[in-house]
């Protein structure tokens, strides 16, 4: 049987126990051109919160009564598709379920001898590529820049900071709690860390960036974005990658009020979605794979087991009760 998490209700605010239902269905038969994948690791991404809103976005919302959408790494169990064979390991939109039947579109092979399978949901996967293109292309990173990144101990932010260090930048990370701050400084090599739960963020940004910021990579939005805007250098770049502090808001998203700093400093603020860079994924994956192999980028995943624990695991993205990439083993 195939255990699946089905979207039953669209939540207002934080998803509750009525949002998803765990069901069991028959494992489907494989038709011509198709393959059956046994999902191993489900990628837990903040974007999943946006996908269950009934709102226009960069992809259509998950329909009610459909399997919850998610990226997943799995093993091909049976294949009638020329491009994949039994025993291949693949990444694609496998969904929050144990088995995925697909024609293979959007799936690509991953190599378990190069890295643990779960790493393909993180640093050598979508979050790593998001850091790569967001920082280097959208953020137009230059050697020696002063880079501030929020969500700094997370899947995207931890890679942003480490790429910026490879490029000889000064890196300041913002994260929740002393342990995460210690981790990004001691283990990931960031120059400074700001604990947004216990410190005055605006004061600390100005203390660590006395001449201002060249690149602010924003994963969280809200007040932290506003504080960062007060410290921009001339021609700074503000990269809008995400706004996790706002995703469960019940009274609309709070936008930045300090945006006139963009005018004063001739700075720019630009958003992006990783899918905009789809034709260059292999470039990013090669660079990230090389940096990981050379020990220049450290990877970390928090792995929780059991498809029945999907909602509790998902909520850890918002409580911050995890480090690095959050993954559900199914
Ligand atoms: N544009 C794109 O294509 C794209 C692609 C991937 C991800 N993203 C976005 O990038 C951001 C990071 O994603 P990720 O996968 O790397 O997630 P993540 O950082 O691994 O996990 C989310 C982290 O956000 C922090 N957080 C939660 N609520 C917060 C709040 N109210 N204020 C400040 N920090 C808060 C928590 O860390 P603390 O313990 O530090 O609070 C939590 O661990 C998200 O906004 C996501 O939507 C965008």
Short mmCIF file of C-alpha atoms and ligand atoms in Angstrom, two decimals:
data_model
loop_
_atom_site.label_atom_id
_atom_site.label_comp_id
_atom_site.label_asym_id
_atom_site.label_seq_id
_atom_site.Cartn_x
_atom_site.Cartn_y
_atom_site.Cartn_z
CA UNK A 1 0.00 0.00 0.00
CA UNK A 2 0.99 3.62 -0.57
CA UNK A 3 0.74 6.00 2.39
CA UNK A 4 -0.09 9.52 1.23
CA UNK A 5 -0.66 12.91 2.87
CA UNK A 6 -3.70 14.50 1.22
CA UNK A 7 -4.56 18.21 1.34
CA UNK A 8 -8.08 18.36 2.80
CA UNK A 9 -8.45 21.99 3.95
CA UNK A 10 -6.75 25.28 3.24
CA UNK A 11 -5.45 26.62 6.54
CA UNK A 12 -5.86 30.14 7.81
CA UNK A 13 -2.60 30.84 9.61
CA UNK A 14 -0.67 27.85 10.93
CA UNK A 15 -1.74 24.50 9.35
CA UNK A 16 -3.71 22.42 11.87
CA UNK A 17 -4.72 18.74 12.14
CA UNK A 18 -7.51 19.28 9.58
CA UNK A 19 -5.16 20.54 6.87
CA UNK A 20 -3.83 17.15 5.74
CA UNK A 21 -5.12 13.58 6.07
CA UNK A 22 -2.96 10.45 5.97
CA UNK A 23 -4.55 7.77 3.78
CA UNK A 24 -3.52 4.46 2.21
CA UNK A 25 -4.15 3.59 -1.42
CA UNK A 26 -3.13 0.75 -3.73
CA UNK A 27 0.32 1.07 -5.29
CA UNK A 28 -0.44 1.99 -8.92
CA UNK A 29 0.41 -0.18 -11.97
CA UNK A 30 3.21 1.04 -14.22
CA UNK A 31 2.09 1.90 -17.77
CA UNK A 32 4.13 2.42 -20.94
CA UNK A 33 6.57 5.33 -20.60
CA UNK A 34 6.11 5.42 -16.82
CA UNK A 35 8.15 4.48 -13.77
CA UNK A 36 7.32 3.76 -10.14
CA UNK A 37 9.50 5.47 -7.52
CA UNK A 38 9.77 4.51 -3.84
CA UNK A 39 10.26 7.87 -2.15
CA UNK A 40 12.98 7.81 0.52
CA UNK A 41 13.43 11.44 1.65
CA UNK A 42 10.84 14.20 1.35
CA UNK A 43 12.20 17.73 1.09
CA UNK A 44 10.50 19.97 3.67
CA UNK A 45 10.37 23.49 2.24
CA UNK A 46 8.80 26.72 3.51
CA UNK A 47 7.39 27.22 0.00
CA UNK A 48 4.96 24.36 0.72
CA UNK A 49 3.02 26.78 2.92
CA UNK A 50 2.45 29.04 -0.09
CA UNK A 51 1.44 26.14 -2.33
CA UNK A 52 -1.63 25.38 -0.19
CA UNK A 53 -3.06 28.92 -0.37
CA UNK A 54 -5.75 29.46 -2.98
CA UNK A 55 -3.80 32.29 -4.55
CA UNK A 56 -2.09 33.06 -7.84
CA UNK A 57 1.64 32.38 -7.61
CA UNK A 58 4.54 31.06 -9.67
CA UNK A 59 2.88 27.61 -9.76
CA UNK A 60 -0.79 26.68 -9.27
CA UNK A 61 -1.89 25.81 -5.72
CA UNK A 62 -2.14 22.17 -4.65
CA UNK A 63 -5.77 21.15 -5.27
CA UNK A 64 -7.92 20.01 -2.37
CA UNK A 65 -7.94 16.18 -2.12
CA UNK A 66 -4.66 15.91 -4.04
CA UNK A 67 -1.44 14.47 -2.63
CA UNK A 68 0.58 17.24 -0.97
CA UNK A 69 3.24 18.54 -3.37
CA UNK A 70 6.89 18.14 -2.32
CA UNK A 71 10.29 17.43 -3.77
CA UNK A 72 11.58 13.95 -2.94
CA UNK A 73 14.53 11.64 -3.51
CA UNK A 74 13.60 8.06 -4.26
CA UNK A 75 14.57 4.80 -5.89
CA UNK A 76 13.09 3.54 -9.16
CA UNK A 77 11.34 0.24 -8.38
CA UNK A 78 10.01 -0.50 -11.86
CA UNK A 79 10.42 1.34 -15.14
CA UNK A 80 8.86 1.29 -18.59
CA UNK A 81 10.54 4.62 -19.35
CA UNK A 82 13.64 4.62 -21.59
CA UNK A 83 15.45 7.27 -19.55
CA UNK A 84 15.31 5.54 -16.17
CA UNK A 85 15.94 1.97 -15.03
CA UNK A 86 15.14 -0.04 -11.92
CA UNK A 87 17.62 0.83 -9.17
CA UNK A 88 18.23 4.43 -10.32
CA UNK A 89 17.98 7.09 -7.64
CA UNK A 90 16.10 10.22 -8.72
CA UNK A 91 14.96 13.62 -7.48
CA UNK A 92 11.71 15.26 -8.54
CA UNK A 93 8.27 16.30 -7.36
CA UNK A 94 7.50 12.98 -5.71
CA UNK A 95 4.91 14.36 -3.28
CA UNK A 96 4.35 13.53 0.38
CA UNK A 97 3.76 9.83 -0.21
CA UNK A 98 5.71 6.60 -0.28
CA UNK A 99 5.28 5.74 -3.97
CA UNK A 100 5.15 8.05 -6.99
CA UNK A 101 4.03 6.98 -10.47
CA UNK A 102 5.38 9.34 -13.14
CA UNK A 103 6.25 9.71 -16.82
CA UNK A 104 9.63 11.01 -15.60
CA UNK A 105 9.16 14.66 -16.62
CA UNK A 106 11.02 16.94 -14.20
CA UNK A 107 12.92 14.03 -12.58
CA UNK A 108 16.71 13.73 -12.73
CA UNK A 109 19.15 11.08 -11.54
CA UNK A 110 21.24 11.54 -8.39
CA UNK A 111 24.35 9.59 -7.43
CA UNK A 112 24.32 8.03 -3.93
CA UNK A 113 28.07 7.34 -4.16
CA UNK A 114 28.78 11.11 -4.33
CA UNK A 115 26.70 12.22 -1.33
CA UNK A 116 24.07 10.83 1.05
CA UNK A 117 20.66 10.79 -0.63
CA UNK A 118 19.19 13.39 1.73
CA UNK A 119 21.84 15.94 0.70
CA UNK A 120 20.18 16.05 -2.74
CA UNK A 121 17.20 17.75 -1.08
CA UNK A 122 19.50 20.39 0.43
CA UNK A 123 22.93 21.69 -0.45
CA UNK A 124 23.31 19.76 -3.72
CA UNK A 125 19.66 20.36 -4.56
CA UNK A 126 17.07 23.10 -4.78
CA UNK A 127 18.08 25.10 -1.65
CA UNK A 128 21.77 25.04 -2.62
CA UNK A 129 20.94 26.20 -6.13
CA UNK A 130 18.72 28.92 -4.67
CA UNK A 131 21.67 30.19 -2.64
CA UNK A 132 23.97 29.98 -5.68
CA UNK A 133 21.82 31.89 -8.18
CA UNK A 134 20.33 34.23 -5.60
CA UNK A 135 23.71 35.35 -4.34
CA UNK A 136 25.84 35.29 -7.48
CA UNK A 137 23.30 36.35 -10.12
CA UNK A 138 20.54 38.30 -8.39
CA UNK A 139 22.87 39.63 -5.67
CA UNK A 140 25.69 40.26 -8.18
CA UNK A 141 28.20 39.28 -5.51
CA UNK A 142 31.69 40.76 -5.79
CA UNK A 143 34.87 39.66 -3.99
CA UNK A 144 35.20 41.49 -0.68
CA UNK A 145 31.53 42.47 -0.37
CA UNK A 146 29.88 42.76 3.04
CA UNK A 147 27.05 40.22 2.99
CA UNK A 148 24.20 39.95 5.48
CA UNK A 149 21.96 36.87 5.36
CA UNK A 150 18.89 35.97 7.43
CA UNK A 151 17.69 32.42 8.04
CA UNK A 152 21.43 31.85 8.22
CA UNK A 153 21.43 28.40 9.86
CA UNK A 154 18.85 27.06 7.40
CA UNK A 155 19.07 25.17 4.13
CA UNK A 156 19.46 28.21 1.86
CA UNK A 157 21.05 30.69 4.28
CA UNK A 158 23.84 28.37 5.42
CA UNK A 159 24.94 27.88 1.81
CA UNK A 160 24.64 31.61 1.02
CA UNK A 161 27.06 32.43 3.82
CA UNK A 162 29.53 29.71 2.85
CA UNK A 163 29.57 30.71 -0.83
CA UNK A 164 30.15 34.32 0.23
CA UNK A 165 33.12 33.17 2.36
CA UNK A 166 34.54 31.25 -0.65
CA UNK A 167 34.35 34.60 -2.49
CA UNK A 168 36.32 36.33 0.28
CA UNK A 169 33.41 38.36 1.59
CA UNK A 170 32.67 39.46 5.13
CA UNK A 171 29.60 37.50 6.20
CA UNK A 172 27.11 38.28 8.93
CA UNK A 173 24.35 35.76 9.59
CA UNK A 174 21.07 36.26 11.44
CA UNK A 175 19.64 33.20 13.20
CA UNK A 176 17.47 32.27 16.16
CA UNK A 177 19.23 31.38 19.41
CA UNK A 178 22.82 31.12 20.69
CA UNK A 179 23.36 27.55 19.47
CA UNK A 180 22.59 28.36 15.86
CA UNK A 181 24.69 31.53 16.08
CA UNK A 182 27.59 29.51 17.45
CA UNK A 183 27.14 26.96 14.67
CA UNK A 184 27.30 29.47 11.81
CA UNK A 185 30.37 31.15 13.30
CA UNK A 186 32.36 28.19 14.61
CA UNK A 187 31.42 25.49 12.11
CA UNK A 188 30.49 27.39 8.96
CA UNK A 189 33.05 30.19 9.25
CA UNK A 190 30.74 33.22 9.24
CA UNK A 191 32.46 36.36 10.60
CA UNK A 192 29.60 37.42 12.87
CA UNK A 193 26.22 36.12 13.97
CA UNK A 194 23.18 38.01 15.22
CA UNK A 195 20.69 36.20 17.45
CA UNK A 196 17.42 37.84 16.40
CA UNK A 197 15.56 36.21 19.29
CA UNK A 198 17.80 37.73 21.99
CA UNK A 199 19.65 40.69 20.49
CA UNK A 200 18.81 44.12 19.11
CA UNK A 201 19.08 43.27 15.42
CA UNK A 202 19.32 46.81 14.08
CA UNK A 203 22.05 47.80 16.55
CA UNK A 204 24.05 44.62 15.86
CA UNK A 205 23.84 45.09 12.07
CA UNK A 206 25.31 48.58 12.41
CA UNK A 207 27.96 47.33 14.85
CA UNK A 208 29.14 44.54 12.52
CA UNK A 209 28.70 46.53 9.29
CA UNK A 210 29.93 50.00 10.27
CA UNK A 211 30.36 50.98 6.60
CA UNK A 212 27.13 49.29 5.52
CA UNK A 213 26.02 46.20 3.60
CA UNK A 214 26.68 45.42 -0.07
CA UNK A 215 24.31 42.44 -0.28
CA UNK A 216 21.38 41.58 1.98
CA UNK A 217 20.03 38.08 1.22
CA UNK A 218 16.57 38.03 2.75
CA UNK A 219 14.95 34.75 3.71
CA UNK A 220 12.59 36.06 6.36
CA UNK A 221 11.04 39.47 5.51
CA UNK A 222 9.20 41.40 8.24
CA UNK A 223 11.10 43.51 10.76
CA UNK A 224 14.50 42.01 9.92
CA UNK A 225 14.20 43.21 6.31
CA UNK A 226 13.36 46.66 7.62
CA UNK A 227 16.42 46.69 9.90
CA UNK A 228 18.70 45.59 7.05
CA UNK A 229 17.38 48.39 4.83
CA UNK A 230 18.70 50.96 7.31
CA UNK A 231 22.30 49.80 6.71
CA UNK A 232 22.68 49.70 2.91
CA UNK A 233 25.78 50.92 1.16
CA UNK A 234 25.62 52.85 -2.10
CA UNK A 235 24.56 50.48 -4.94
CA UNK A 236 23.66 47.70 -2.49
CA UNK A 237 21.62 44.72 -3.66
CA UNK A 238 18.75 43.34 -1.59
CA UNK A 239 17.85 39.81 -2.69
CA UNK A 240 14.26 38.80 -1.92
CA UNK A 241 14.46 35.02 -1.62
CA UNK A 242 11.68 34.45 0.90
CA UNK A 243 9.70 35.91 3.79
CA UNK A 244 9.13 33.04 6.18
CA UNK A 245 8.15 35.36 9.05
CA UNK A 246 5.05 36.26 7.02
CA UNK A 247 3.88 32.93 5.58
CA UNK A 248 1.42 32.09 8.37
CA UNK A 249 0.18 35.65 8.80
CA UNK A 250 -3.59 35.95 9.09
CA UNK A 251 -3.74 39.66 8.36
CA UNK A 252 -1.70 39.99 5.19
CA UNK A 253 2.02 40.29 4.59
CA UNK A 254 3.86 43.18 6.17
CA UNK A 255 5.95 45.01 3.59
CA UNK A 256 9.09 47.04 4.29
CA UNK A 257 8.63 50.60 5.50
CA UNK A 258 12.29 51.63 5.14
CA UNK A 259 12.32 51.20 1.36
CA UNK A 260 13.34 54.82 0.70
CA UNK A 261 16.83 53.63 1.61
CA UNK A 262 16.86 52.11 -1.89
CA UNK A 263 16.38 55.57 -3.37
CA UNK A 264 18.90 57.29 -1.12
CA UNK A 265 21.59 54.68 -1.85
CA UNK A 266 20.80 53.97 -5.50
CA UNK A 267 20.30 50.41 -4.31
CA UNK A 268 18.07 47.72 -5.77
CA UNK A 269 15.77 45.09 -4.35
CA UNK A 270 15.03 42.12 -6.58
CA UNK A 271 13.11 38.92 -6.08
CA UNK A 272 13.51 35.60 -7.84
CA UNK A 273 12.24 32.03 -7.96
CA UNK A 274 14.73 29.22 -8.46
CA UNK A 275 12.71 27.96 -11.46
CA UNK A 276 13.83 31.11 -13.34
CA UNK A 277 17.27 29.48 -13.54
CA UNK A 278 16.12 26.02 -14.69
CA UNK A 279 18.32 26.06 -17.80
CA UNK A 280 21.43 26.53 -15.60
CA UNK A 281 20.78 23.96 -12.85
CA UNK A 282 23.69 21.75 -13.93
CA UNK A 283 26.14 24.66 -13.60
CA UNK A 284 25.06 25.22 -9.98
CA UNK A 285 24.98 21.52 -9.09
CA UNK A 286 28.50 21.04 -10.43
CA UNK A 287 29.88 24.00 -8.46
CA UNK A 288 28.08 23.00 -5.26
CA UNK A 289 29.14 19.35 -5.61
CA UNK A 290 32.76 20.44 -6.09
CA UNK A 291 32.71 22.78 -3.06
CA UNK A 292 31.19 20.04 -0.90
CA UNK A 293 33.77 17.49 -2.10
CA UNK A 294 36.59 19.98 -1.39
CA UNK A 295 35.24 20.58 2.12
CA UNK A 296 34.59 24.25 1.36
CA UNK A 297 30.87 23.88 2.01
CA UNK A 298 29.61 21.88 4.97
CA UNK A 299 26.21 20.26 4.70
CA UNK A 300 23.78 19.40 7.43
CA UNK A 301 20.33 17.84 7.47
CA UNK A 302 17.83 17.32 10.25
CA UNK A 303 16.10 14.03 9.38
CA UNK A 304 12.75 13.14 10.98
CA UNK A 305 11.28 9.71 10.34
CA UNK A 306 7.72 8.70 9.48
CA UNK A 307 5.21 10.00 6.94
CA UNK A 308 2.66 10.22 9.77
CA UNK A 309 4.85 12.94 11.31
CA UNK A 310 4.56 15.19 8.25
CA UNK A 311 2.65 18.08 9.81
CA UNK A 312 4.70 18.18 13.03
CA UNK A 313 7.85 18.12 10.93
CA UNK A 314 6.57 20.86 8.63
CA UNK A 315 5.91 23.12 11.62
CA UNK A 316 9.58 22.86 12.63
CA UNK A 317 10.35 25.13 9.66
CA UNK A 318 8.50 27.89 11.47
CA UNK A 319 9.54 27.14 15.06
CA UNK A 320 13.17 26.80 13.93
CA UNK A 321 13.47 23.47 15.79
CA UNK A 322 16.01 22.06 13.32
CA UNK A 323 19.35 22.92 11.71
CA UNK A 324 20.35 22.93 8.06
CA UNK A 325 17.95 21.21 5.69
CA UNK A 326 14.79 19.65 7.13
CA UNK A 327 14.00 16.23 5.64
CA UNK A 328 11.27 13.65 6.25
CA UNK A 329 12.33 10.03 5.84
CA UNK A 330 9.43 7.93 4.57
N1 LIG B 1 13.01 32.08 -4.06
C1 LIG B 1 13.15 30.78 -4.15
O1 LIG B 1 13.17 30.18 -5.21
C2 LIG B 1 13.29 30.01 -2.87
C3 LIG B 1 13.74 28.67 -2.88
C4 LIG B 1 13.92 28.01 -1.65
C5 LIG B 1 13.60 28.68 -0.47
N2 LIG B 1 13.15 29.95 -0.53
C6 LIG B 1 12.86 30.70 0.70
O2 LIG B 1 14.06 30.80 1.42
C7 LIG B 1 13.78 30.88 2.81
C8 LIG B 1 14.59 29.82 3.55
O3 LIG B 1 14.18 28.53 3.09
P1 LIG B 1 14.92 27.24 3.62
O4 LIG B 1 14.44 26.09 2.84
O5 LIG B 1 16.38 27.51 3.70
O6 LIG B 1 14.31 27.12 5.08
P2 LIG B 1 15.15 26.98 6.40
O7 LIG B 1 15.92 28.26 6.55
O8 LIG B 1 15.92 25.72 6.35
O9 LIG B 1 14.04 26.86 7.53
C9 LIG B 1 13.33 27.96 7.92
C10 LIG B 1 14.06 28.75 9.04
O10 LIG B 1 13.48 30.03 9.10
C11 LIG B 1 13.69 30.54 10.38
N3 LIG B 1 12.48 31.26 10.78
C12 LIG B 1 11.25 30.74 10.95
N4 LIG B 1 10.39 31.70 11.33
C13 LIG B 1 11.11 32.85 11.40
C14 LIG B 1 10.79 34.20 11.74
N5 LIG B 1 9.54 34.55 12.09
N6 LIG B 1 11.77 35.13 11.70
C15 LIG B 1 13.02 34.79 11.36
N7 LIG B 1 13.40 33.53 11.02
C16 LIG B 1 12.44 32.58 11.05
C17 LIG B 1 13.96 29.35 11.31
O11 LIG B 1 15.30 29.46 11.76
P3 LIG B 1 15.67 30.23 13.14
O12 LIG B 1 15.81 29.16 14.16
O13 LIG B 1 16.93 30.92 12.80
O14 LIG B 1 14.52 31.14 13.45
C18 LIG B 1 13.85 28.14 10.40
O15 LIG B 1 14.79 27.15 10.69
C19 LIG B 1 12.27 30.70 2.94
O16 LIG B 1 11.68 31.98 3.05
C20 LIG B 1 11.88 30.05 1.64
O17 LIG B 1 10.55 30.29 1.30
C21 LIG B 1 13.00 30.62 -1.69
#
